[in-house]
Coordinates of C-alpha atoms and ligand atoms in Angstrom, one line a residue:
M151 CA -24.8 5.2 11.1
T152 CA -21.4 3.7 11.4
Q153 CA -21.2 1.3 14.3
H154 CA -18.0 1.7 16.3
I155 CA -16.3 -1.5 17.3
T156 CA -13.2 -1.6 19.6
T157 CA -13.2 -5.1 21.1
L158 CA -13.2 -8.7 19.6
R159 CA -16.3 -9.4 21.5
Q160 CA -18.2 -6.5 19.9
L161 CA -16.8 -7.6 16.6
R162 CA -18.2 -11.1 17.0
D163 CA -21.6 -9.8 18.0
A164 CA -21.8 -7.2 15.2
L165 CA -20.9 -9.0 12.1
P166 CA -23.3 -11.1 10.1
L167 CA -22.0 -14.7 9.6
P168 CA -21.1 -15.7 6.1
G169 CA -24.4 -17.7 5.5
A170 CA -26.5 -14.8 6.8
R171 CA -25.2 -12.0 4.6
S172 CA -27.7 -10.2 2.4
R173 CA -24.8 -8.5 0.7
P174 CA -21.1 -9.3 0.5
L175 CA -18.9 -8.0 3.3
S176 CA -15.9 -6.0 2.3
L177 CA -12.9 -5.2 4.4
V178 CA -10.9 -1.9 4.0
P179 CA -7.9 -2.0 6.3
T180 CA -6.3 1.4 7.0
M181 CA -3.9 3.0 9.5
G182 CA -6.1 6.0 9.7
A183 CA -5.2 9.6 9.0
L184 CA -7.7 9.1 6.2
H185 CA -7.5 11.0 2.9
E186 CA -9.2 10.7 -0.5
G187 CA -7.1 7.6 -1.4
H188 CA -8.6 5.7 1.5
R189 CA -12.0 7.1 0.7
S190 CA -11.7 5.8 -2.9
L191 CA -11.2 2.3 -1.5
V192 CA -14.4 2.6 0.5
R193 CA -16.3 4.1 -2.4
K194 CA -15.2 1.3 -4.7
A195 CA -16.3 -1.3 -2.1
R196 CA -19.7 0.4 -1.9
E197 CA -20.0 0.7 -5.6
D198 CA -19.4 -3.0 -5.8
G199 CA -22.5 -3.5 -3.7
A200 CA -21.0 -4.5 -0.4
Q201 CA -21.4 -3.7 3.3
V202 CA -18.1 -2.2 4.4
L203 CA -16.0 -2.7 7.5
A204 CA -13.1 -0.4 7.7
T205 CA -10.3 -0.8 10.2
V206 CA -8.3 2.1 11.7
F207 CA -5.2 0.6 13.3
V208 CA -1.6 1.8 13.4
N209 CA 0.0 -1.6 13.2
P210 CA 3.1 -1.6 15.4
L211 CA 4.4 -4.7 13.8
Q212 CA 5.1 -3.0 10.5
F213 CA 7.3 -0.3 11.9
G214 CA 11.0 -0.9 12.5
P215 CA 13.1 0.5 15.3
G216 CA 13.7 4.2 14.6
E217 CA 10.8 4.5 12.1
D218 CA 7.9 6.9 12.5
F219 CA 5.5 4.8 14.6
D220 CA 5.4 7.4 17.4
R221 CA 4.9 10.4 15.1
Y222 CA 2.5 8.6 12.7
P223 CA -0.6 10.8 12.4
R224 CA -3.4 9.7 14.6
T225 CA -6.7 11.5 13.8
L226 CA -9.4 9.0 15.0
G227 CA -12.1 11.7 15.4
S228 CA -11.9 12.9 11.8
D229 CA -11.3 9.4 10.5
L230 CA -14.6 8.2 12.1
A231 CA -16.4 11.3 10.7
A232 CA -15.0 10.4 7.2
L233 CA -16.1 6.8 7.5
E234 CA -19.6 8.0 8.5
E235 CA -19.7 10.3 5.5
E236 CA -18.8 7.5 3.2
G237 CA -21.6 5.3 4.7
V238 CA -19.4 2.6 6.1
E239 CA -21.4 0.1 8.2
W240 CA -18.6 -0.7 10.8
A241 CA -15.5 1.0 11.9
F242 CA -13.1 -1.3 13.9
F243 CA -10.4 0.4 15.8
P244 CA -9.0 -2.1 18.4
E245 CA -6.4 -1.6 21.1
A246 CA -3.1 -3.1 20.0
S247 CA -3.0 -5.1 23.3
E248 CA -6.0 -7.1 22.2
I249 CA -4.9 -8.1 18.7
V250 CA -1.1 -8.0 18.8
P251 CA 0.8 -10.4 21.0
K252 CA 3.6 -9.0 23.2
N253 CA 6.2 -11.2 21.7
P254 CA 5.0 -12.4 18.3
R255 CA 6.9 -15.3 16.9
I256 CA 4.8 -16.5 13.9
R257 CA 6.0 -15.0 10.6
I258 CA 4.3 -15.1 7.2
T259 CA 6.8 -14.3 4.6
H260 CA 7.8 -14.6 1.0
P261 CA 11.1 -14.0 -0.9
V262 CA 9.7 -10.7 -2.4
A263 CA 9.2 -9.4 1.2
E264 CA 13.0 -8.9 1.4
L265 CA 13.3 -6.8 -1.8
Y266 CA 12.7 -3.1 -2.6
C267 CA 10.8 -1.6 0.4
G268 CA 11.5 -4.8 2.4
A269 CA 15.3 -4.3 1.9
S270 CA 15.1 -0.8 3.5
R271 CA 12.5 -1.8 6.1
P272 CA 13.4 -5.3 7.4
G273 CA 10.4 -7.1 8.8
H274 CA 8.0 -4.5 7.4
F275 CA 6.0 -6.8 5.2
E276 CA 6.0 -9.6 7.7
G277 CA 4.3 -7.2 10.1
V278 CA 1.8 -6.2 7.4
L279 CA 1.0 -9.9 6.5
S280 CA 0.5 -10.7 10.2
I281 CA -2.0 -8.0 10.8
V282 CA -3.8 -8.4 7.5
S283 CA -4.2 -12.2 8.0
T284 CA -5.4 -11.5 11.6
F285 CA -8.1 -9.1 10.2
F286 CA -9.0 -11.6 7.5
H287 CA -9.8 -14.3 10.0
L288 CA -11.4 -12.0 12.6
V289 CA -13.7 -10.3 10.1
G290 CA -14.1 -13.1 7.5
P291 CA -14.8 -10.7 4.6
D292 CA -15.9 -11.8 1.2
R293 CA -13.7 -9.1 -0.4
A294 CA -10.8 -6.9 0.8
Y295 CA -9.7 -3.7 -0.9
F296 CA -6.0 -2.6 -1.2
G297 CA -4.5 0.4 -3.0
K298 CA -2.1 0.0 -5.9
K299 CA -0.2 2.9 -4.2
D300 CA 1.5 0.2 -2.1
R301 CA 2.2 -2.2 -5.0
Q302 CA 4.6 -4.5 -3.3
Q303 CA 2.2 -4.9 -0.4
L304 CA -0.6 -5.6 -2.7
F305 CA 1.4 -8.3 -4.5
L306 CA 2.4 -10.0 -1.2
I307 CA -1.2 -10.0 0.1
E308 CA -2.4 -11.5 -3.2
Q309 CA 0.2 -14.2 -2.9
M310 CA -0.7 -14.9 0.7
V311 CA -4.4 -15.2 -0.1
R312 CA -3.6 -17.5 -3.0
E313 CA -1.1 -19.8 -1.2
L314 CA -3.0 -20.0 2.1
L315 CA -6.4 -20.3 0.5
F316 CA -8.0 -17.4 2.3
P317 CA -11.7 -17.6 1.2
L318 CA -11.9 -14.1 -0.1
E319 CA -11.2 -11.9 -3.1
I320 CA -8.6 -9.1 -3.2
R321 CA -9.7 -6.1 -5.2
P322 CA -7.0 -3.6 -6.1
V323 CA -7.8 0.1 -6.4
E324 CA -5.9 2.6 -8.6
T325 CA -3.6 5.1 -6.9
F326 CA -5.5 8.3 -6.0
R327 CA -3.4 11.4 -6.7
E328 CA -3.4 15.1 -5.9
P329 CA -4.2 17.3 -8.8
D330 CA -0.4 17.8 -9.3
G331 CA 0.2 14.1 -9.5
L332 CA 1.5 13.4 -6.0
A333 CA 0.1 10.0 -4.7
M334 CA -2.0 10.7 -1.6
S335 CA -0.4 9.4 1.5
S336 CA -0.9 9.9 5.3
R337 CA 2.8 10.7 5.4
N338 CA 2.5 13.6 3.0
R339 CA 1.5 15.8 6.0
Y340 CA 5.2 15.5 7.2
L341 CA 6.3 17.5 4.2
T342 CA 7.3 21.1 4.6
K343 CA 5.8 23.6 2.2
E344 CA 9.0 23.5 0.1
E345 CA 9.1 19.7 0.1
R346 CA 5.4 19.5 -0.8
R347 CA 6.2 21.6 -3.9
I348 CA 9.0 19.2 -5.0
A349 CA 7.2 16.0 -4.1
P350 CA 5.2 15.6 -7.3
E351 CA 8.5 15.5 -9.2
L352 CA 8.8 11.9 -8.1
V353 CA 6.0 10.6 -10.3
R354 CA 6.7 13.2 -13.0
L355 CA 10.3 12.0 -13.4
M356 CA 9.1 8.3 -13.3
T357 CA 6.6 9.0 -16.1
E358 CA 9.2 10.9 -18.1
A359 CA 11.5 8.0 -17.7
R360 CA 8.8 5.6 -18.8
D361 CA 8.2 7.6 -22.0
I362 CA 11.8 7.2 -23.1
Y363 CA 12.2 3.6 -21.9
A364 CA 13.7 1.5 -24.8
P365 CA 16.3 -0.8 -23.5
E366 CA 18.2 -3.1 -25.9
S367 CA 20.1 -4.8 -23.1
Q368 CA 20.3 -5.3 -19.4
L369 CA 23.0 -2.7 -19.3
D370 CA 20.6 -0.2 -20.9
R371 CA 18.1 -0.9 -18.2
L372 CA 20.7 -0.2 -15.5
G373 CA 21.8 3.0 -17.3
W374 CA 18.2 4.1 -17.6
M375 CA 17.5 3.4 -13.8
N376 CA 20.7 5.3 -12.9
Q377 CA 19.6 8.2 -15.0
L378 CA 16.3 8.3 -13.1
K379 CA 18.1 8.3 -9.8
Y380 CA 20.4 11.0 -11.0
R381 CA 17.4 13.2 -12.0
L382 CA 15.7 12.6 -8.6
K383 CA 18.9 13.7 -6.8
E384 CA 19.0 16.8 -9.0
R385 CA 15.6 17.8 -7.7
G386 CA 16.5 17.3 -4.1
F387 CA 15.4 13.7 -3.4
R388 CA 17.6 11.0 -1.8
P389 CA 16.6 8.0 -3.8
D390 CA 16.3 4.8 -1.7
Y391 CA 15.7 2.5 -4.7
V392 CA 14.5 2.4 -8.3
A393 CA 13.5 -1.0 -9.6
L394 CA 11.9 -2.5 -12.7
V395 CA 9.8 -5.4 -11.7
E396 CA 8.3 -8.3 -13.7
P397 CA 4.5 -8.0 -12.8
R398 CA 3.7 -11.7 -12.3
T399 CA 6.7 -12.6 -10.1
F400 CA 7.6 -9.2 -8.7
L401 CA 11.2 -10.1 -9.3
P402 CA 13.6 -7.5 -10.9
L403 CA 13.6 -7.8 -14.7
D404 CA 16.7 -9.6 -15.7
S405 CA 18.7 -10.3 -18.8
E406 CA 16.3 -13.2 -19.6
D407 CA 13.4 -10.9 -19.9
P408 CA 13.1 -9.5 -23.4
P409 CA 13.4 -5.7 -23.8
E410 CA 9.8 -5.3 -24.7
S411 CA 8.5 -7.0 -21.5
P412 CA 5.8 -5.2 -19.5
A413 CA 7.1 -4.0 -16.2
I414 CA 6.2 -2.1 -13.1
L415 CA 8.5 0.8 -12.2
L416 CA 8.9 1.2 -8.4
A417 CA 10.7 3.9 -6.6
A418 CA 11.2 5.1 -3.1
A419 CA 12.9 8.4 -2.2
W420 CA 13.5 10.6 0.8
L421 CA 12.6 14.3 0.9
G422 CA 13.9 15.6 4.1
T423 CA 12.6 13.3 6.8
T424 CA 9.7 11.9 4.6
R425 CA 10.0 8.7 2.6
L426 CA 7.8 8.7 -0.5
I427 CA 7.0 5.7 -2.6
D428 CA 5.3 5.5 -6.0
N429 CA 4.9 3.1 -8.9
I430 CA 3.7 3.2 -12.5
D431 CA 3.1 0.5 -15.1
I432 CA 5.3 0.3 -18.1
P433 CA 3.2 -1.5 -20.8
A434 CA 4.8 -3.9 -23.2
R435 CA 6.7 -2.0 -25.9
H436 CA 5.3 -2.5 -29.3
V437 CA 8.1 -2.3 -31.9
Ligands
AMP587 P1 -2.5 2.9 4.9 O1 -3.5 3.7 5.8 O2 -1.4 3.8 4.4 O3 -2.0 1.6 5.5 O4 -3.3 2.5 3.6 C1 -4.5 1.8 3.8 C2 -4.9 1.3 2.4 O5 -5.2 2.5 1.6 C3 -3.9 0.5 1.6 O6 -4.5 -0.5 0.9 C4 -3.2 1.5 0.8 O7 -2.6 1.0 -0.4 C5 -4.4 2.4 0.4 N1 -4.0 3.7 -0.1 C6 -3.2 4.6 0.6 N2 -3.0 5.7 -0.2 C7 -3.7 5.5 -1.3 C8 -3.8 6.2 -2.5 N3 -3.3 7.4 -2.7 N4 -4.6 5.7 -3.5 C9 -5.2 4.5 -3.4 N5 -5.1 3.7 -2.3 C10 -4.3 4.2 -1.3

């Protein structure tokens, strides 16, 4: 049985202290509207032999003014049923008023938080890092699981844990996709039938671009990214950004990086009122 926890007091009473754990405690933070991608995080945590605490919390701090906080899908009943099915030990779904200050002033940030998704969503990653660090110290997990679907978020959380010496291990989980390739996302339910048909073209075009990636210069890289944007527009997307990122620093590949460097290709694009993101690895080119 999944134990339901809504208050900090219940949380303190429920969780085994670090010295008294028979198995590692794993944290799986989510905003709910759970799908197979979320479930794959929970399954991975269980396969790794842990007891699992999943959070369901739509974090107001990570939404900007005019973003989809109000319409973000809230499906607590079916989320709790999914967590029960997956054998999660604890589901924590607090009220915002208990864990988010009215006028938060502390900011955890990093230069990469301003780039890519951070450039279009100012303050987004600071909001993510605030809530994730809050959950880390409230729960005190041995491990925490995050999806590679949100690659920039994963990078920033890994940096935060490293720099602030959080005593836990981050375990990344591969992106879980629909049979047609579309990365699962709670926001996919915003798509109309027609948009849902087009949506998998995002990763398909990214993969196609990867397969012809062979830059000899920085200018080639730019041309190649512009071509991907052009193809996305042709299919009906409004690209927000396309970026080639150096995996260790998460900075854009620049003219200093040799053409054969490994990279992560990141993209965000709008389809109607839905903003989709995806990323794929571009392995080092062997010439
Ligand atoms: P969210 O509820 O969107 O905040 O996501 C909660 C966690 O699930 C994050 O670590 C996400 O990266 C992860 N996640 C969301 N979608 C997927 C997916 N399709 N595959 C793998 N992980 C995912």
